[in-house]
PDB file of N, CA and C in Angstrom:
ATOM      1  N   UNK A   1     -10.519 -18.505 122.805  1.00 40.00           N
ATOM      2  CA  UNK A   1     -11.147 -17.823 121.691  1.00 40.00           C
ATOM      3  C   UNK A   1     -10.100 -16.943 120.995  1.00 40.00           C
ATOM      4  N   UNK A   2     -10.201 -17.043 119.958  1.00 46.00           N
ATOM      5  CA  UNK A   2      -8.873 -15.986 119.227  1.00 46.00           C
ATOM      6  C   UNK A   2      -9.767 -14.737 118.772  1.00 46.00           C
ATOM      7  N   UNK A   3      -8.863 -13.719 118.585  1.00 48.00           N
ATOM      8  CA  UNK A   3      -8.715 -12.412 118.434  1.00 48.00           C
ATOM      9  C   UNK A   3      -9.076 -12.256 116.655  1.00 48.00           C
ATOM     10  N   UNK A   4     -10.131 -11.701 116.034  1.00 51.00           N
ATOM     11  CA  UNK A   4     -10.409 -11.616 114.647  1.00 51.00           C
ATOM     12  C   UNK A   4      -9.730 -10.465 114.347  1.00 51.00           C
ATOM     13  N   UNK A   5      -9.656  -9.385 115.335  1.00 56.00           N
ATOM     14  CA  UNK A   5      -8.782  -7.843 115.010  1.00 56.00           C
ATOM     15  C   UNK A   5      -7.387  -8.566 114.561  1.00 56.00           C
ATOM     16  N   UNK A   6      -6.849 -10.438 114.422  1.00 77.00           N
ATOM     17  CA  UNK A   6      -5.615 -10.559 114.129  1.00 77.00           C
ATOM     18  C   UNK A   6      -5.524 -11.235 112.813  1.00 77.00           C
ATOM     19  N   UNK A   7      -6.794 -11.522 112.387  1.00 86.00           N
ATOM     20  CA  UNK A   7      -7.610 -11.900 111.205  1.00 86.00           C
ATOM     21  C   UNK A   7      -6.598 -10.799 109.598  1.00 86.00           C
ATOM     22  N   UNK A   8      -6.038 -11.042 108.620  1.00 90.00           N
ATOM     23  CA  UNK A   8      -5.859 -10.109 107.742  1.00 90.00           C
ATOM     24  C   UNK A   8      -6.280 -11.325 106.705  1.00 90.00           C
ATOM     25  N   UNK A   9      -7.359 -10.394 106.192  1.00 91.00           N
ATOM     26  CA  UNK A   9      -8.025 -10.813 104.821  1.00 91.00           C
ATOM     27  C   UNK A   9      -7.211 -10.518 103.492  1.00 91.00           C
ATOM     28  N   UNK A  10      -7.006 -11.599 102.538  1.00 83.00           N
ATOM     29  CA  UNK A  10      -6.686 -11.513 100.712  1.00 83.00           C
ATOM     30  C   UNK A  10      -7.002 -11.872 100.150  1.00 83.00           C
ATOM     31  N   UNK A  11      -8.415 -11.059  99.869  1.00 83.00           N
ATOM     32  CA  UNK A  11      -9.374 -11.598  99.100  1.00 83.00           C
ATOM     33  C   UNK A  11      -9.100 -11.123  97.372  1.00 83.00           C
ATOM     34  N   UNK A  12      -8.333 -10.422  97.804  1.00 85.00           N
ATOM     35  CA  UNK A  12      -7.399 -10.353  95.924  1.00 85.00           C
ATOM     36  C   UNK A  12      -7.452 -11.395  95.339  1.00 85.00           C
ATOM     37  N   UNK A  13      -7.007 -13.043  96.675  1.00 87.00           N
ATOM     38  CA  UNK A  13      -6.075 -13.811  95.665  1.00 87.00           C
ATOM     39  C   UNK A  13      -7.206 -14.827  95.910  1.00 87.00           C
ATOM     40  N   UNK A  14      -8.688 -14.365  95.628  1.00 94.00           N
ATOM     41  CA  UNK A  14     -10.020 -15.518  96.314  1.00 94.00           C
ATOM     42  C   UNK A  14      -9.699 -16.088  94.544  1.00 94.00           C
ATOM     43  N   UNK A  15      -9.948 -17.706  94.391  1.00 96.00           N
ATOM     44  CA  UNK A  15     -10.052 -18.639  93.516  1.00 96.00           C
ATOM     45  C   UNK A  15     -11.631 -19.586  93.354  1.00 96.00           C
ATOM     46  N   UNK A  16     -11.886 -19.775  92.174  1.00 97.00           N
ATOM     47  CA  UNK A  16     -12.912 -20.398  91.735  1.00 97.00           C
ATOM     48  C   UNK A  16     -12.290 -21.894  92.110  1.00 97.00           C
ATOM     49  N   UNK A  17     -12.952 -23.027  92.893  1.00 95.00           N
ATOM     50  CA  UNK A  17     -12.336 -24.491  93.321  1.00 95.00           C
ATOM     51  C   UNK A  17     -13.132 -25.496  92.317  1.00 95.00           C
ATOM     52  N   UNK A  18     -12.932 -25.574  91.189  1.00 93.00           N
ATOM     53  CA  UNK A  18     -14.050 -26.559  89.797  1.00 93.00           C
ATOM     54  C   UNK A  18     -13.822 -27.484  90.691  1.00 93.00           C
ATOM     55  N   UNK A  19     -13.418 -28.066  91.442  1.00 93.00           N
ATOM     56  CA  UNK A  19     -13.580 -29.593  92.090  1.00 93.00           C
ATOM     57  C   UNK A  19     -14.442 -29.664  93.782  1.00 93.00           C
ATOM     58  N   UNK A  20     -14.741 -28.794  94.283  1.00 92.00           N
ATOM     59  CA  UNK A  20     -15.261 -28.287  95.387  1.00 92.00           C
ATOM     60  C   UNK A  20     -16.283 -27.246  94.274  1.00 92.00           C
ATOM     61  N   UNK A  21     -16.570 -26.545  93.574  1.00 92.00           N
ATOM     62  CA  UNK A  21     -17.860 -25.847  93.465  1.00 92.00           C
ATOM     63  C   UNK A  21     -17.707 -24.615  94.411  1.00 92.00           C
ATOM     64  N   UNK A  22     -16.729 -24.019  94.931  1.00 96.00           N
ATOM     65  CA  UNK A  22     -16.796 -23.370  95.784  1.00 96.00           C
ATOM     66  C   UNK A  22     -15.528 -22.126  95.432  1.00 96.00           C
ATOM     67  N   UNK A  23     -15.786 -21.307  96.195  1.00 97.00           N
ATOM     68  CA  UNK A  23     -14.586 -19.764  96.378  1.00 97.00           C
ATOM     69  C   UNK A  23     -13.868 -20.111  97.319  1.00 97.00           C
ATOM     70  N   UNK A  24     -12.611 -20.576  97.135  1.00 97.00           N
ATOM     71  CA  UNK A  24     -11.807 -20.212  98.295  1.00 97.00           C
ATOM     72  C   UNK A  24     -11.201 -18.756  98.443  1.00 97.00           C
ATOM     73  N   UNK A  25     -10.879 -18.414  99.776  1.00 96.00           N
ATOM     74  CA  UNK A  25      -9.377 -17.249  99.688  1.00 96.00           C
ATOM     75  C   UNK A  25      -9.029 -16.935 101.162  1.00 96.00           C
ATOM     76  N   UNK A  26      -8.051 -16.239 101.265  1.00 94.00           N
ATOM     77  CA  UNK A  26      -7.017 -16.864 102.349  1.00 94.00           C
ATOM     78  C   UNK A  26      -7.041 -15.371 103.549  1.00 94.00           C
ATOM     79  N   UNK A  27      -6.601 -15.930 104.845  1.00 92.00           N
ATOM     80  CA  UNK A  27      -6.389 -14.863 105.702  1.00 92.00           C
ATOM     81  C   UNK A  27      -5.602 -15.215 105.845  1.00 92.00           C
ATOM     82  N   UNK A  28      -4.230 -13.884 107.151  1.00 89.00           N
ATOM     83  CA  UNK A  28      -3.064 -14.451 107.915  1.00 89.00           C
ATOM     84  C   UNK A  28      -3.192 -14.574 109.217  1.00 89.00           C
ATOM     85  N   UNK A  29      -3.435 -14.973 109.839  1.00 86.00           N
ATOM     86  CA  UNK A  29      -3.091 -15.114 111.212  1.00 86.00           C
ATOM     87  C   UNK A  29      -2.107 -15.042 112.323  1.00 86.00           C
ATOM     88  N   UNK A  30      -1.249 -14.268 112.883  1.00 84.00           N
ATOM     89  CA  UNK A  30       0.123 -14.933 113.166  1.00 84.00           C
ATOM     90  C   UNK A  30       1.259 -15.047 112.534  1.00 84.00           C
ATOM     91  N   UNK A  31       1.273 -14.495 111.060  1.00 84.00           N
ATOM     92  CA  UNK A  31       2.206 -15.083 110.401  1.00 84.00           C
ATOM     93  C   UNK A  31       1.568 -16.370 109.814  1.00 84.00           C
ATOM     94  N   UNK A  32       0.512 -17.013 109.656  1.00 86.00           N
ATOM     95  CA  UNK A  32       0.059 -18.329 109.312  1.00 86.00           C
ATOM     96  C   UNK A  32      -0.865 -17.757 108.058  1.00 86.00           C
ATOM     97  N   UNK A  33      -0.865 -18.289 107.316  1.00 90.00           N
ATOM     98  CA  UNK A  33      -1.781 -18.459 105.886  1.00 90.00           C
ATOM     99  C   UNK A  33      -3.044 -19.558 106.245  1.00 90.00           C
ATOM    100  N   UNK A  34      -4.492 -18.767 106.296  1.00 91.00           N
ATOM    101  CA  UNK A  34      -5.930 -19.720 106.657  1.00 91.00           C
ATOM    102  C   UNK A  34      -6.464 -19.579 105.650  1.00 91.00           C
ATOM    103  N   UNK A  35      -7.316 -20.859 105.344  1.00 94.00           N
ATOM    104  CA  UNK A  35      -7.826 -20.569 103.733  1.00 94.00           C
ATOM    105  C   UNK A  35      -9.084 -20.361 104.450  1.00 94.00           C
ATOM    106  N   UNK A  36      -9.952 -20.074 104.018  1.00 96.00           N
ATOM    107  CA  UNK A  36     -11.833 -20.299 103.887  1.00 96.00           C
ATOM    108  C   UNK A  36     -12.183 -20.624 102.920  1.00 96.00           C
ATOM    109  N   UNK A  37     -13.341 -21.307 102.764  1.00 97.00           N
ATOM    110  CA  UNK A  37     -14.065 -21.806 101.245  1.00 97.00           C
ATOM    111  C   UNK A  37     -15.331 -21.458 101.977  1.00 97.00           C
ATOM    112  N   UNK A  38     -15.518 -20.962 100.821  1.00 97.00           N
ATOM    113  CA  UNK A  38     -17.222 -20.649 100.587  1.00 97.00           C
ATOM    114  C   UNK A  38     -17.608 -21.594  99.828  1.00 97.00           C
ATOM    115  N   UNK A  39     -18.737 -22.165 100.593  1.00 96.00           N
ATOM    116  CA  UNK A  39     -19.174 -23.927  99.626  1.00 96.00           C
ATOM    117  C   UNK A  39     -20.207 -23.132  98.878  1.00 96.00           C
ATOM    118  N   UNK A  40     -20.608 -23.996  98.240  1.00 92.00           N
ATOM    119  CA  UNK A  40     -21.853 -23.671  96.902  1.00 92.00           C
ATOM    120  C   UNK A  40     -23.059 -23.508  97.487  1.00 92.00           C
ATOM    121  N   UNK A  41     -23.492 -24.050  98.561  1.00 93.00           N
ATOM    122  CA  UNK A  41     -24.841 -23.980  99.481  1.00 93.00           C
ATOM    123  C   UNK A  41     -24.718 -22.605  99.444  1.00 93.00           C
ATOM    124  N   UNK A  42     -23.749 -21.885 100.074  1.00 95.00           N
ATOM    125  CA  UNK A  42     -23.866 -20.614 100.897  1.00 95.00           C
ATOM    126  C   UNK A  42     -23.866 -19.407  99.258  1.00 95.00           C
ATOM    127  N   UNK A  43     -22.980 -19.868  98.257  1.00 94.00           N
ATOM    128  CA  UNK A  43     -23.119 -18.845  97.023  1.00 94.00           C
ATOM    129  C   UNK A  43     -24.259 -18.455  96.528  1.00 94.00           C
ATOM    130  N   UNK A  44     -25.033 -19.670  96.439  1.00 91.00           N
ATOM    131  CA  UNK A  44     -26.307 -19.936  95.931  1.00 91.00           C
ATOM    132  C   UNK A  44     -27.412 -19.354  96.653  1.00 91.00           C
ATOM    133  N   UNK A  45     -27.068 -19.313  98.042  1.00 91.00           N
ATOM    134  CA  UNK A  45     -27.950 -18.782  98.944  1.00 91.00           C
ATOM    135  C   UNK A  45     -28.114 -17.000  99.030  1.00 91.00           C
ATOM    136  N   UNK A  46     -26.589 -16.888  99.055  1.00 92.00           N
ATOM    137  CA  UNK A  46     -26.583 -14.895  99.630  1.00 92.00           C
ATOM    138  C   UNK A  46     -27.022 -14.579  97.877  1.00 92.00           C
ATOM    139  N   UNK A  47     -26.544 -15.332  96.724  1.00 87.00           N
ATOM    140  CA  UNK A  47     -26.827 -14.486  95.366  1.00 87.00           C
ATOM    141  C   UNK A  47     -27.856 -14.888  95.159  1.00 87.00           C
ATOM    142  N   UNK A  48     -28.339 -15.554  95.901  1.00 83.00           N
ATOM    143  CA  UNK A  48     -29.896 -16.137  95.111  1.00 83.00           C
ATOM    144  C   UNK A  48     -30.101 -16.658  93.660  1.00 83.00           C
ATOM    145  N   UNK A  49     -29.113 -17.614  93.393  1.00 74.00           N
ATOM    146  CA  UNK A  49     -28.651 -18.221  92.180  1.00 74.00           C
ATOM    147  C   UNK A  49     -29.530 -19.686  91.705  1.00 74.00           C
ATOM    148  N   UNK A  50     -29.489 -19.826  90.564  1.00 68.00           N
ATOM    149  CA  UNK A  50     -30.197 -20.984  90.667  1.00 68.00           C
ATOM    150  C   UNK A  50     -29.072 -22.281  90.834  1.00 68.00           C
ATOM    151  N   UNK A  51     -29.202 -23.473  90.725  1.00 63.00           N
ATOM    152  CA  UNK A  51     -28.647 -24.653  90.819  1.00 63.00           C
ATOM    153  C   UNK A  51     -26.965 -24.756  90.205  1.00 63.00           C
ATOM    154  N   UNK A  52     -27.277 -24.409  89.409  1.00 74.00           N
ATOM    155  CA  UNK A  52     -25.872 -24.083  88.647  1.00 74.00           C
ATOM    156  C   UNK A  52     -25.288 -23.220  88.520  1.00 74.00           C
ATOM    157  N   UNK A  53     -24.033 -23.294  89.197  1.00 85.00           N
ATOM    158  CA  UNK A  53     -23.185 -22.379  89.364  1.00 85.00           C
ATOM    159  C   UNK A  53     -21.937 -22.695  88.783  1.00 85.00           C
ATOM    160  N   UNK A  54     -21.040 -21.528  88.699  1.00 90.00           N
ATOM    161  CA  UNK A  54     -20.405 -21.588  87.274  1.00 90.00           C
ATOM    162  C   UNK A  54     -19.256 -20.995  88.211  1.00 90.00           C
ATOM    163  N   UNK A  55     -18.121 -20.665  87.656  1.00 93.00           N
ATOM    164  CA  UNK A  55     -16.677 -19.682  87.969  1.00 93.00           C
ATOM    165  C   UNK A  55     -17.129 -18.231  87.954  1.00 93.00           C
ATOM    166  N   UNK A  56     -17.878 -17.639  87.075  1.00 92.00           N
ATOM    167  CA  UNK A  56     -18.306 -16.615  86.834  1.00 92.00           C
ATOM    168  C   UNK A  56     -19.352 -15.941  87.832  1.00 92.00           C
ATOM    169  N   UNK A  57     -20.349 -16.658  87.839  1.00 92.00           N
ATOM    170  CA  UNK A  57     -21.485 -16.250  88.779  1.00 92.00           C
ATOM    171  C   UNK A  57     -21.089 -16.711  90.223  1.00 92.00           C
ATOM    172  N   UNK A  58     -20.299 -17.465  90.337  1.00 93.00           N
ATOM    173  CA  UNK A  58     -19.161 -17.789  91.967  1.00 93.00           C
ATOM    174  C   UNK A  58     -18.935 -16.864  92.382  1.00 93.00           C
ATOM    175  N   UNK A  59     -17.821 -16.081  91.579  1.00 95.00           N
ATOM    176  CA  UNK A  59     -16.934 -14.992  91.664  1.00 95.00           C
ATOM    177  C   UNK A  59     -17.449 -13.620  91.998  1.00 95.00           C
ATOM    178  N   UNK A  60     -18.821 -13.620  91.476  1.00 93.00           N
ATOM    179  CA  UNK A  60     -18.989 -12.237  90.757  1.00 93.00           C
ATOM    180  C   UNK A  60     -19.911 -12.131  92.368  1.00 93.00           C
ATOM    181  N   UNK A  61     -20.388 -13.654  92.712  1.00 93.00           N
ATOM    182  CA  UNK A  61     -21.046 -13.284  93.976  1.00 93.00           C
ATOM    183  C   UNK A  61     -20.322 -12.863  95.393  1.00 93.00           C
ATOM    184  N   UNK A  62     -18.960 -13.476  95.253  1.00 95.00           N
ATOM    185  CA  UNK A  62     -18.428 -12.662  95.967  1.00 95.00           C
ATOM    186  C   UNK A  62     -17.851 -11.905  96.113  1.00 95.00           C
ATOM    187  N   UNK A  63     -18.025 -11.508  95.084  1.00 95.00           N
ATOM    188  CA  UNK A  63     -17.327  -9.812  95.088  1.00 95.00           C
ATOM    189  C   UNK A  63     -18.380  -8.779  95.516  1.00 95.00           C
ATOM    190  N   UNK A  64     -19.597  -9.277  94.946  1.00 94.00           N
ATOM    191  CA  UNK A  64     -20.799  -8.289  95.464  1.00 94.00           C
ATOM    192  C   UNK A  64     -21.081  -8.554  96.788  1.00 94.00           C
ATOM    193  N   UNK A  65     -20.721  -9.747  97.841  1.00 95.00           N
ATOM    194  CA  UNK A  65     -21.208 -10.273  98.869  1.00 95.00           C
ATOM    195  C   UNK A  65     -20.113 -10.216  99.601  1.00 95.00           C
ATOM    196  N   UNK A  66     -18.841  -9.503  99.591  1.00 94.00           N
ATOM    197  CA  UNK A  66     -17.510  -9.671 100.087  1.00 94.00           C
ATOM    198  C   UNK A  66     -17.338  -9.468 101.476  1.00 94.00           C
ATOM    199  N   UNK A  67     -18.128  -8.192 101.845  1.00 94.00           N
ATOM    200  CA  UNK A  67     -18.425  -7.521 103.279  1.00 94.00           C
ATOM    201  C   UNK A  67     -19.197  -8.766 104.585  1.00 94.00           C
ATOM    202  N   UNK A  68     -19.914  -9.557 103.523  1.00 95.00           N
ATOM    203  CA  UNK A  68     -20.898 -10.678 104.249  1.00 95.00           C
ATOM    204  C   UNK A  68     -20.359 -12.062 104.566  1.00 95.00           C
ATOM    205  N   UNK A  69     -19.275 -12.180 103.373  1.00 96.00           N
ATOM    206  CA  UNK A  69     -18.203 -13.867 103.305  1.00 96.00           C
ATOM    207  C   UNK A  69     -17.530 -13.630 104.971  1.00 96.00           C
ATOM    208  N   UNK A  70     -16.837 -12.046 105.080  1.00 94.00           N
ATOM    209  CA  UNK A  70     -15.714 -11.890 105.522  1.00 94.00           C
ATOM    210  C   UNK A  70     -16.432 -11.849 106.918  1.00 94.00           C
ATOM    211  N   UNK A  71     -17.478 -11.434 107.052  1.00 93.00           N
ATOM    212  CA  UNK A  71     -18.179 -11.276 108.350  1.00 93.00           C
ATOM    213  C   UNK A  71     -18.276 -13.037 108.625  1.00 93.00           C
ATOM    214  N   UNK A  72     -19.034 -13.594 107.813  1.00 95.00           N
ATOM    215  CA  UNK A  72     -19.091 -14.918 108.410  1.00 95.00           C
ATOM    216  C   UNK A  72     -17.702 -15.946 108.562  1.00 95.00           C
ATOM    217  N   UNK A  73     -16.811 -15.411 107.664  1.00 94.00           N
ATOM    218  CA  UNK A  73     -15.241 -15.556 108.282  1.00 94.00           C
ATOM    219  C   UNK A  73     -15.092 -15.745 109.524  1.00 94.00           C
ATOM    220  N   UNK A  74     -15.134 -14.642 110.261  1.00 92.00           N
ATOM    221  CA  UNK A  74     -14.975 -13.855 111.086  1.00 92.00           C
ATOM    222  C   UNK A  74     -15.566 -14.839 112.453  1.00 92.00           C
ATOM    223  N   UNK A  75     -16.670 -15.237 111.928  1.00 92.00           N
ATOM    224  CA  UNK A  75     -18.062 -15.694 113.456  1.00 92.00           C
ATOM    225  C   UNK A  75     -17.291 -17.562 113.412  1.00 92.00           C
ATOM    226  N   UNK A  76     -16.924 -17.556 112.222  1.00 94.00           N
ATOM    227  CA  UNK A  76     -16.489 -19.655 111.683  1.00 94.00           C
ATOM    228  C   UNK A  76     -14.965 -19.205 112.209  1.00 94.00           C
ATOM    229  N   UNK A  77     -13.915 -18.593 112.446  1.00 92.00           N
ATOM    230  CA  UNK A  77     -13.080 -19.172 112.866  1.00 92.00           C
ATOM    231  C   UNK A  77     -12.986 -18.456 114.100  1.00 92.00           C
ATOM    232  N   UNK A  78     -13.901 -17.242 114.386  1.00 89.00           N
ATOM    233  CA  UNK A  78     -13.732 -17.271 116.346  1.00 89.00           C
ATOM    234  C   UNK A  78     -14.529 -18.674 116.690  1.00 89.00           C
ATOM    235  N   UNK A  79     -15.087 -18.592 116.226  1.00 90.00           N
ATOM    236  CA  UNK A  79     -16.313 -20.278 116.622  1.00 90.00           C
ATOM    237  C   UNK A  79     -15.350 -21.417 117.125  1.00 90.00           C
ATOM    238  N   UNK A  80     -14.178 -21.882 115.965  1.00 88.00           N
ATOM    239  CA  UNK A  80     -13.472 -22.939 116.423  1.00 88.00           C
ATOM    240  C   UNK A  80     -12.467 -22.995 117.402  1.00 88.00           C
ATOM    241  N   UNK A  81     -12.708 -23.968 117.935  1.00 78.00           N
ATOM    242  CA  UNK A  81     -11.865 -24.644 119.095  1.00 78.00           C
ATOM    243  C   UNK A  81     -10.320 -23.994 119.171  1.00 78.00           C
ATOM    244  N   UNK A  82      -9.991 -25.094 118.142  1.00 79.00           N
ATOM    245  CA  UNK A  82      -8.536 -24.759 117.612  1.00 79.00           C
ATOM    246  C   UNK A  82      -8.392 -23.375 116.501  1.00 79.00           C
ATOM    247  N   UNK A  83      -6.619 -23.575 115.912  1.00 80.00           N
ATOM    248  CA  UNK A  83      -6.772 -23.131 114.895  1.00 80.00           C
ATOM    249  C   UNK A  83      -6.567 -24.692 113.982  1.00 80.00           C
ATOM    250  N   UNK A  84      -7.057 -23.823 112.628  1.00 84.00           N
ATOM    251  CA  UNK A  84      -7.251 -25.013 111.816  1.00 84.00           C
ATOM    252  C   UNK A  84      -7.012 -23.877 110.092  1.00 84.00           C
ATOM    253  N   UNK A  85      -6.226 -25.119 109.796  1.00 86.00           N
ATOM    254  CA  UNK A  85      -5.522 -24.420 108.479  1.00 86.00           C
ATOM    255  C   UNK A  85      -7.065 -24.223 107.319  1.00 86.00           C
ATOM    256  N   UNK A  86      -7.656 -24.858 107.662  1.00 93.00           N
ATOM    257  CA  UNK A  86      -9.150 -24.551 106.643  1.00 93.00           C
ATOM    258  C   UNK A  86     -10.503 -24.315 107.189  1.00 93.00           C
ATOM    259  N   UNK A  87     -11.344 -23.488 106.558  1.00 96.00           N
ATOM    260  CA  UNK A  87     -12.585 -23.118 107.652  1.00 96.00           C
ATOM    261  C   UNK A  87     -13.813 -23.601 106.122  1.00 96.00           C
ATOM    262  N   UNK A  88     -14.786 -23.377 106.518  1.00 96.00           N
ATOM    263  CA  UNK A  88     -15.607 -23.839 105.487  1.00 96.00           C
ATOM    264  C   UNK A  88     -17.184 -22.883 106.242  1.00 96.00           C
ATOM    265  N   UNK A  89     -17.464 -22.085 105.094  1.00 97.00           N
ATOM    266  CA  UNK A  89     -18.326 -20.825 105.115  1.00 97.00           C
ATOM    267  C   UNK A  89     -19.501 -21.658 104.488  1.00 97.00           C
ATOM    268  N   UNK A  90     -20.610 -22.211 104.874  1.00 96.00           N
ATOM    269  CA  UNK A  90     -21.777 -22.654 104.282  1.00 96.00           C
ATOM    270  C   UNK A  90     -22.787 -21.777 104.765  1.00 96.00           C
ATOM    271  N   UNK A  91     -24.057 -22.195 104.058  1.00 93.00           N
ATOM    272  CA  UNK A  91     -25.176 -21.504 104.261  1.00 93.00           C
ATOM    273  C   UNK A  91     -25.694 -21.177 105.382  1.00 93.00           C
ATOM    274  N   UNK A  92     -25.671 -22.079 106.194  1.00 95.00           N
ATOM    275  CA  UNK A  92     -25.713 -21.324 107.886  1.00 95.00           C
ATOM    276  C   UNK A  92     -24.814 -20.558 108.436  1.00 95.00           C
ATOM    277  N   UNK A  93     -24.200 -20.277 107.580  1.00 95.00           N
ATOM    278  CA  UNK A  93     -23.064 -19.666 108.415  1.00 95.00           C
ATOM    279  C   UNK A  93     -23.334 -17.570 108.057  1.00 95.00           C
ATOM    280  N   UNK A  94     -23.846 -17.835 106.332  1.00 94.00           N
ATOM    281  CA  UNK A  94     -24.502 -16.510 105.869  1.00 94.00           C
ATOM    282  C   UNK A  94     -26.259 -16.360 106.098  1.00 94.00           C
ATOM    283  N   UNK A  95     -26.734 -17.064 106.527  1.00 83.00           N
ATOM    284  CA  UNK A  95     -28.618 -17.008 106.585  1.00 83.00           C
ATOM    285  C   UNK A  95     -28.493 -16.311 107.884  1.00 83.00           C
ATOM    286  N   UNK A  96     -29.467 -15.426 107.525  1.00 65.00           N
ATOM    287  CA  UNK A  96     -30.113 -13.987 108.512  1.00 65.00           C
ATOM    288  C   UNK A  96     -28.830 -12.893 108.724  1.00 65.00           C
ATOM    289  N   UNK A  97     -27.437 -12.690 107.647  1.00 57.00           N
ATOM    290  CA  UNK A  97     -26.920 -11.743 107.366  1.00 57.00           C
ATOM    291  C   UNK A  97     -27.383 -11.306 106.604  1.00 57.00           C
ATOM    292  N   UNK A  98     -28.015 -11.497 105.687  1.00 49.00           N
ATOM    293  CA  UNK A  98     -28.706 -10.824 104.116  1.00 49.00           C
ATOM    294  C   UNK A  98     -29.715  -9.846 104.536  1.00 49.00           C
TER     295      UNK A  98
END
């Protein structure tokens, strides 16, 4: 199980993904660069958005939801096995943090 106290979040440099529908942005690990994506299930879910989601209303949700991405960060890559250069934050991963 790895250590999240080794987790450093930059969510400065979080990006809108138009081809994924989703927020990525990156932690370090080790000296290692981990991305996370927040898929569209999970945006839609914590902002309570309707169907369409945009760069704007993406963004804006996680900035208001930032404390909640980073927590479920947190539970998705102690969770995995390995390490793994990409994690993927969906709606189960934020339902019953809200």
């Amino acid at each position: 199980m790895m250590n999240a106290h080794q987790l450093s979040f930059d969510t400065g440099n979080r990006y809108w993904s138009t081809e994924r529908e989703a927020v990525n942005f990156f932690a370090r690990h080790d000296g290692i660069e981990v991305e996370f994506i927040v898929t569209k299930e999970a945006l839609v879910a914590v902002g309570h958005l309707a169907a369409s989601l945009n760069e704007e209303s993406a963004l804006l949700t996680f900035d208001n939801y930032e404390d909640l991405f980073l927590d479920a960060a947190i539970r998705v890559w102690r969770a995995a096995e390995d390490s793994k250069p990409v994690y993927f934050i969906d709606d189960d991963d934020v339902s019953g943090s809200r």
